[in-house]
Amino acid sequence: MSTVVIVVDDEEADRYLVRRRLLKAGGFADIREATSGDELLQEYFPDARAMVEPATSVLMLMDVNMHGRDGFETIEEIQRRMDGYQNPPKVAVIVYSSSGHTIDRAKADRIHLVKGYITKPLETAHISLVRQVCELITG
Amino acid sequence: MNDLEKYQVAFRIATVPMLLVSQAGEIILANDLLLKLFGYASEELIGSSVERLVPGAARQQHPEFRSAYFRVPAKRNMGDGRELSGITRSGQEIPLELGLERVLVDGQAHALVLAVDIRKRKQQQWRISLVMDAATTAMIMVGQRGLIKFANKAAATLFGYEESELLGEVVERLVPADVKKIHSVYRHSYSTSLEPRPIAPGPDLYGLHRNGDLIPVEIRLTPVETPDGRMVVCTIIDLRDRMAAERALASKNRQLAELNRELTDFAYSASHDLKAPLATIIGLLNLIQEELEDGDLQSAVAHVAKTLTIGVRSANKIESLLQIAQVSSEPVPVEVFNLESVIAEIWQDLAGALEPQINLVLSLKHREPLALELKTLKVILENLVSNAVRYRDSSKAENFIGISSKQCGSQISIAVSDNGIGIPADKQKYVFDRSIPIDERSGSGLGLVLVKKHIDRLGGSISFTSSDAGGTQFVVSLPLVESRSCEDKA
């Protein structure tokens, strides 16, 4: 069972960079993009229904500072919606932000779904963390 | 031994200066202490008129007082409550305390006079009052029945009186009308107290100035025992300066808190807004480096273009941030101008070249020309108009932007409205927030932040109405600057 990686970022160049890095590193077959938290929720976590692809495990690289719902609000909403699911998917989030600000790190630490924190840009050294979190979900 | 001889003996042993005066005012006896005090030899004074010892001002009236005394004699202190003095042989006036006793000497009414030199006491009193008057704290001494026995210069000045005007007045004269009654009750109950204490510590204690003003004060009461009985010394501290200082301090604190908040915001914003494009640029440059190493020139060129775009956008954003930071630091000149031509200029720059055209609907009802910070008004209008242009609804057959104005007194109100896509309900509360752009069409996301900051600085206001269905209206109100040239032309 493969893990879907979703890059949630309103900056096109940043989404592109993640995609390029992951593809180059190899082992990530299914990389998708969402341009905002709202788009992610609408596409992958529709309210009060089982997830479209229930068997899949999902890793999200989540930007914090986005138009509309920010990264943290989006994660909270994912949690809220999944609590209503019959068969919730296996989900993990890596916060992916340009900010290394302690406020953001502390916030990330308190959220159960968040399994990692990467400060932009994504570099080769970060790939191993992404793999580890993938393995963690697929168990 | 006749009466006179007895008095002679008594006078010799007396320890205070004494005189025996006949009803006609003749000095019959004077003891050595008295002679010494006034500087006379016995033979000079005995047999002469007592008025010889009375200083100039009082000398003429003295015989009258003297005969009145013999008509209604009583043991009393002469000139009770008045300053009395005698005059010496050398013409020096000395303050005296005089005691009078009517006595019979060989069947004839005489007056026995005790004269105490109170120069030292006076000097002491004078020194004390000098000290009291030099004190910057207002002090009032209140005796029984609430009468003011003493008030120093600071007290008189504080309440707007002369010191002499306060003497003998009831202390309630200095108390605001609404608490006069209760004050006298408190005063009675305090008159039995032994402990110094403050009056009702708290923010609501006021003194009443002669002109009716209420003065915030702090008062401390100290009971003192005097030869005239128990009195209360009231120390009154004028709190006006302190309260003004506290207000100034509170206002400074608010300013600092605001600055601190801005700094915190800035740090957070720098961490996100300013660093984000750099992180992207670094990511892209890494990629370009690898592509150049791999000889993939085509990709590298594409990524350099991307990098450039982000660099330019980011530089613009920093420029906007700097503009916001400079809002309150640089004075902007007030200029007199015609709003209509300013709007025409802005419109030409922002919407002149657009296809399809947007209709500009003007409805200006203010009096030209205006006197305002022209540069600031331009920033405000440019932002509002460019937002209206940017968020136009291309699905509509016709787009319009309306600019209307009206003048109410010294306020001008300018409305910029459009039939664009509107601001989504859930985004409306963020409109004036820093660094929360609404969507991909947003520029730096700082335009309205800048606008609001300028308007706040000018003491104006901005509000908007908008709906998902479309159409947005921003209304800006600004106080006009009083300008003679504006009136002249109008």
PDB file of N, CA and C in Angstrom, chain B residues 7 11 16-22 25 34 50-51 54 62 64-80 82 84 96-104 110-116:
ATOM      1  N   TYR B   7       1.505  97.023  97.902  1.00  0.00           N
ATOM      2  CA  TYR B   7       1.783  96.803  96.466  1.00  0.00           C
ATOM      3  C   TYR B   7       3.258  97.004  96.148  1.00  0.00           C
ATOM      4  N   PHE B  11       5.391  94.342  94.324  1.00  0.00           N
ATOM      5  CA  PHE B  11       6.053  94.662  93.049  1.00  0.00           C
ATOM      6  C   PHE B  11       7.535  94.293  93.082  1.00  0.00           C
ATOM      7  N   VAL B  16       7.361  89.171  87.051  1.00  0.00           N
ATOM      8  CA  VAL B  16       6.972  89.712  85.736  1.00  0.00           C
ATOM      9  C   VAL B  16       6.899  91.235  85.842  1.00  0.00           C
ATOM     10  N   PRO B  17       7.097  91.912  84.723  1.00  0.00           N
ATOM     11  CA  PRO B  17       6.985  93.371  84.724  1.00  0.00           C
ATOM     12  C   PRO B  17       5.560  93.780  85.078  1.00  0.00           C
ATOM     13  N   MET B  18       5.417  94.736  86.064  1.00  0.00           N
ATOM     14  CA  MET B  18       4.097  95.131  86.525  1.00  0.00           C
ATOM     15  C   MET B  18       3.986  96.635  86.637  1.00  0.00           C
ATOM     16  N   LEU B  19       2.725  97.098  86.457  1.00  0.00           N
ATOM     17  CA  LEU B  19       2.387  98.514  86.568  1.00  0.00           C
ATOM     18  C   LEU B  19       1.155  98.660  87.429  1.00  0.00           C
ATOM     19  N   LEU B  20       1.080  99.744  88.169  1.00  0.00           N
ATOM     20  CA  LEU B  20      -0.180 100.096  88.820  1.00  0.00           C
ATOM     21  C   LEU B  20      -0.571 101.460  88.264  1.00  0.00           C
ATOM     22  N   VAL B  21      -1.793 101.509  87.683  1.00  0.00           N
ATOM     23  CA  VAL B  21      -2.224 102.717  86.991  1.00  0.00           C
ATOM     24  C   VAL B  21      -3.518 103.226  87.633  1.00  0.00           C
ATOM     25  N   SER B  22      -3.569 104.515  87.821  1.00  0.00           N
ATOM     26  CA  SER B  22      -4.785 105.088  88.398  1.00  0.00           C
ATOM     27  C   SER B  22      -5.856 105.213  87.334  1.00  0.00           C
ATOM     28  N   GLY B  25      -5.140 107.339  84.573  1.00  0.00           N
ATOM     29  CA  GLY B  25      -4.094 106.938  83.645  1.00  0.00           C
ATOM     30  C   GLY B  25      -2.703 107.291  84.142  1.00  0.00           C
ATOM     31  N   LEU B  34       9.709  96.025  84.841  1.00  0.00           N
ATOM     32  CA  LEU B  34       8.995  96.822  83.849  1.00  0.00           C
ATOM     33  C   LEU B  34       9.854  97.996  83.369  1.00  0.00           C
ATOM     34  N   VAL B  50       0.161 106.671  81.522  1.00  0.00           N
ATOM     35  CA  VAL B  50       0.443 105.315  81.010  1.00  0.00           C
ATOM     36  C   VAL B  50       0.502 105.318  79.477  1.00  0.00           C
ATOM     37  N   GLU B  51      -0.166 106.271  78.844  1.00  0.00           N
ATOM     38  CA  GLU B  51      -0.156 106.353  77.384  1.00  0.00           C
ATOM     39  C   GLU B  51       1.260 106.513  76.840  1.00  0.00           C
ATOM     40  N   VAL B  54       2.281 103.452  75.332  1.00  0.00           N
ATOM     41  CA  VAL B  54       1.452 102.914  74.240  1.00  0.00           C
ATOM     42  C   VAL B  54       1.987 103.449  72.910  1.00  0.00           C
ATOM     43  N   HIS B  62      -6.379 105.185  73.397  1.00  0.00           N
ATOM     44  CA  HIS B  62      -6.179 104.453  74.637  1.00  0.00           C
ATOM     45  C   HIS B  62      -6.956 105.012  75.828  1.00  0.00           C
ATOM     46  N   GLU B  64      -9.776 106.376  75.986  1.00  0.00           N
ATOM     47  CA  GLU B  64     -11.169 105.923  75.867  1.00  0.00           C
ATOM     48  C   GLU B  64     -11.331 104.484  76.347  1.00  0.00           C
ATOM     49  N   PHE B  65     -10.446 103.644  75.823  1.00  0.00           N
ATOM     50  CA  PHE B  65     -10.484 102.229  76.243  1.00  0.00           C
ATOM     51  C   PHE B  65     -10.316 102.124  77.753  1.00  0.00           C
ATOM     52  N   ARG B  66      -9.416 102.957  78.245  1.00  0.00           N
ATOM     53  CA  ARG B  66      -9.089 102.896  79.677  1.00  0.00           C
ATOM     54  C   ARG B  66     -10.337 103.247  80.512  1.00  0.00           C
ATOM     55  N   SER B  67     -11.022 104.324  80.135  1.00  0.00           N
ATOM     56  CA  SER B  67     -12.184 104.704  80.956  1.00  0.00           C
ATOM     57  C   SER B  67     -13.302 103.681  80.796  1.00  0.00           C
ATOM     58  N   ALA B  68     -13.403 103.088  79.583  1.00  0.00           N
ATOM     59  CA  ALA B  68     -14.396 102.022  79.389  1.00  0.00           C
ATOM     60  C   ALA B  68     -14.093 100.865  80.324  1.00  0.00           C
ATOM     61  N   TYR B  69     -12.841 100.578  80.494  1.00  0.00           N
ATOM     62  CA  TYR B  69     -12.464  99.455  81.360  1.00  0.00           C
ATOM     63  C   TYR B  69     -12.881  99.699  82.797  1.00  0.00           C
ATOM     64  N   PHE B  70     -12.699 100.943  83.222  1.00  0.00           N
ATOM     65  CA  PHE B  70     -13.041 101.211  84.619  1.00  0.00           C
ATOM     66  C   PHE B  70     -14.543 101.207  84.836  1.00  0.00           C
ATOM     67  N   ARG B  71     -15.295 101.461  83.754  1.00  0.00           N
ATOM     68  CA  ARG B  71     -16.752 101.391  83.898  1.00  0.00           C
ATOM     69  C   ARG B  71     -17.222  99.943  83.994  1.00  0.00           C
ATOM     70  N   VAL B  72     -16.694  99.090  83.173  1.00  0.00           N
ATOM     71  CA  VAL B  72     -17.097  97.676  83.219  1.00  0.00           C
ATOM     72  C   VAL B  72     -15.851  96.826  83.463  1.00  0.00           C
ATOM     73  N   PRO B  73     -15.391  96.808  84.667  1.00  0.00           N
ATOM     74  CA  PRO B  73     -14.120  96.105  84.903  1.00  0.00           C
ATOM     75  C   PRO B  73     -14.336  94.591  84.929  1.00  0.00           C
ATOM     76  N   ALA B  74     -13.386  93.873  84.424  1.00  0.00           N
ATOM     77  CA  ALA B  74     -13.421  92.415  84.505  1.00  0.00           C
ATOM     78  C   ALA B  74     -11.983  91.963  84.401  1.00  0.00           C
ATOM     79  N   LYS B  75     -11.741  90.839  84.993  1.00  0.00           N
ATOM     80  CA  LYS B  75     -10.394  90.304  84.837  1.00  0.00           C
ATOM     81  C   LYS B  75     -10.286  89.822  83.393  1.00  0.00           C
ATOM     82  N   ARG B  76      -9.386  90.350  82.651  1.00  0.00           N
ATOM     83  CA  ARG B  76      -9.281  89.887  81.257  1.00  0.00           C
ATOM     84  C   ARG B  76      -7.909  90.205  80.688  1.00  0.00           C
ATOM     85  N   ASN B  77      -7.672  89.593  79.589  1.00  0.00           N
ATOM     86  CA  ASN B  77      -6.453  89.919  78.879  1.00  0.00           C
ATOM     87  C   ASN B  77      -6.764  91.091  77.971  1.00  0.00           C
ATOM     88  N   MET B  78      -5.931  92.092  78.057  1.00  0.00           N
ATOM     89  CA  MET B  78      -6.181  93.274  77.241  1.00  0.00           C
ATOM     90  C   MET B  78      -6.017  92.910  75.765  1.00  0.00           C
ATOM     91  N   GLY B  79      -6.933  93.452  74.946  1.00  0.00           N
ATOM     92  CA  GLY B  79      -6.813  93.290  73.492  1.00  0.00           C
ATOM     93  C   GLY B  79      -6.845  91.844  73.054  1.00  0.00           C
ATOM     94  N   ASP B  80      -7.779  91.119  73.658  1.00  0.00           N
ATOM     95  CA  ASP B  80      -7.858  89.685  73.352  1.00  0.00           C
ATOM     96  C   ASP B  80      -7.952  89.460  71.844  1.00  0.00           C
ATOM     97  N   ARG B  82      -5.960  90.400  69.656  1.00  0.00           N
ATOM     98  CA  ARG B  82      -5.284  91.414  68.842  1.00  0.00           C
ATOM     99  C   ARG B  82      -3.800  91.448  69.164  1.00  0.00           C
ATOM    100  N   LEU B  84      -0.803  93.225  70.441  1.00  0.00           N
ATOM    101  CA  LEU B  84      -0.555  94.392  71.293  1.00  0.00           C
ATOM    102  C   LEU B  84       0.935  94.648  71.379  1.00  0.00           C
ATOM    103  N   LEU B  96       3.595  92.549  73.272  1.00  0.00           N
ATOM    104  CA  LEU B  96       3.336  92.271  74.694  1.00  0.00           C
ATOM    105  C   LEU B  96       2.095  91.434  74.838  1.00  0.00           C
ATOM    106  N   GLU B  97       2.088  90.673  75.908  1.00  0.00           N
ATOM    107  CA  GLU B  97       0.836  90.080  76.341  1.00  0.00           C
ATOM    108  C   GLU B  97       0.505  90.775  77.653  1.00  0.00           C
ATOM    109  N   LEU B  98      -0.667  91.371  77.736  1.00  0.00           N
ATOM    110  CA  LEU B  98      -1.004  92.186  78.907  1.00  0.00           C
ATOM    111  C   LEU B  98      -2.128  91.546  79.712  1.00  0.00           C
ATOM    112  N   GLY B  99      -1.943  91.517  81.040  1.00  0.00           N
ATOM    113  CA  GLY B  99      -3.015  91.070  81.909  1.00  0.00           C
ATOM    114  C   GLY B  99      -3.523  92.267  82.719  1.00  0.00           C
ATOM    115  N   LEU B 100      -4.842  92.380  82.913  1.00  0.00           N
ATOM    116  CA  LEU B 100      -5.420  93.508  83.638  1.00  0.00           C
ATOM    117  C   LEU B 100      -6.207  93.018  84.838  1.00  0.00           C
ATOM    118  N   GLU B 101      -6.059  93.729  85.919  1.00  0.00           N
ATOM    119  CA  GLU B 101      -6.847  93.389  87.117  1.00  0.00           C
ATOM    120  C   GLU B 101      -7.240  94.712  87.771  1.00  0.00           C
ATOM    121  N   ARG B 102      -8.555  94.836  88.036  1.00  0.00           N
ATOM    122  CA  ARG B 102      -8.985  96.066  88.721  1.00  0.00           C
ATOM    123  C   ARG B 102      -8.787  95.851  90.217  1.00  0.00           C
ATOM    124  N   VAL B 103      -8.074  96.771  90.807  1.00  0.00           N
ATOM    125  CA  VAL B 103      -7.814  96.656  92.261  1.00  0.00           C
ATOM    126  C   VAL B 103      -8.160  97.981  92.961  1.00  0.00           C
ATOM    127  N   LEU B 104      -8.431  97.871  94.238  1.00  0.00           N
ATOM    128  CA  LEU B 104      -8.688  99.087  95.032  1.00  0.00           C
ATOM    129  C   LEU B 104      -7.426  99.433  95.825  1.00  0.00           C
ATOM    130  N   HIS B 110      -7.979 101.207  90.773  1.00  0.00           N
ATOM    131  CA  HIS B 110      -6.739 101.229  89.986  1.00  0.00           C
ATOM    132  C   HIS B 110      -6.715 100.017  89.072  1.00  0.00           C
ATOM    133  N   ALA B 111      -5.831 100.079  88.123  1.00  0.00           N
ATOM    134  CA  ALA B 111      -5.643  98.901  87.262  1.00  0.00           C
ATOM    135  C   ALA B 111      -4.248  98.342  87.497  1.00  0.00           C
ATOM    136  N   LEU B 112      -4.237  97.049  87.779  1.00  0.00           N
ATOM    137  CA  LEU B 112      -2.954  96.359  87.924  1.00  0.00           C
ATOM    138  C   LEU B 112      -2.638  95.723  86.562  1.00  0.00           C
ATOM    139  N   VAL B 113      -1.479  96.044  86.019  1.00  0.00           N
ATOM    140  CA  VAL B 113      -1.160  95.589  84.659  1.00  0.00           C
ATOM    141  C   VAL B 113       0.066  94.675  84.675  1.00  0.00           C
ATOM    142  N   LEU B 114      -0.083  93.496  84.124  1.00  0.00           N
ATOM    143  CA  LEU B 114       1.062  92.591  83.945  1.00  0.00           C
ATOM    144  C   LEU B 114       1.456  92.631  82.471  1.00  0.00           C
ATOM    145  N   ALA B 115       2.711  92.902  82.229  1.00  0.00           N
ATOM    146  CA  ALA B 115       3.143  93.017  80.826  1.00  0.00           C
ATOM    147  C   ALA B 115       4.221  91.979  80.543  1.00  0.00           C
ATOM    148  N   VAL B 116       3.890  91.004  79.702  1.00  0.00           N
ATOM    149  CA  VAL B 116       4.876  89.956  79.401  1.00  0.00           C
ATOM    150  C   VAL B 116       5.456  90.208  78.010  1.00  0.00           C
TER     151      VAL B 116
END
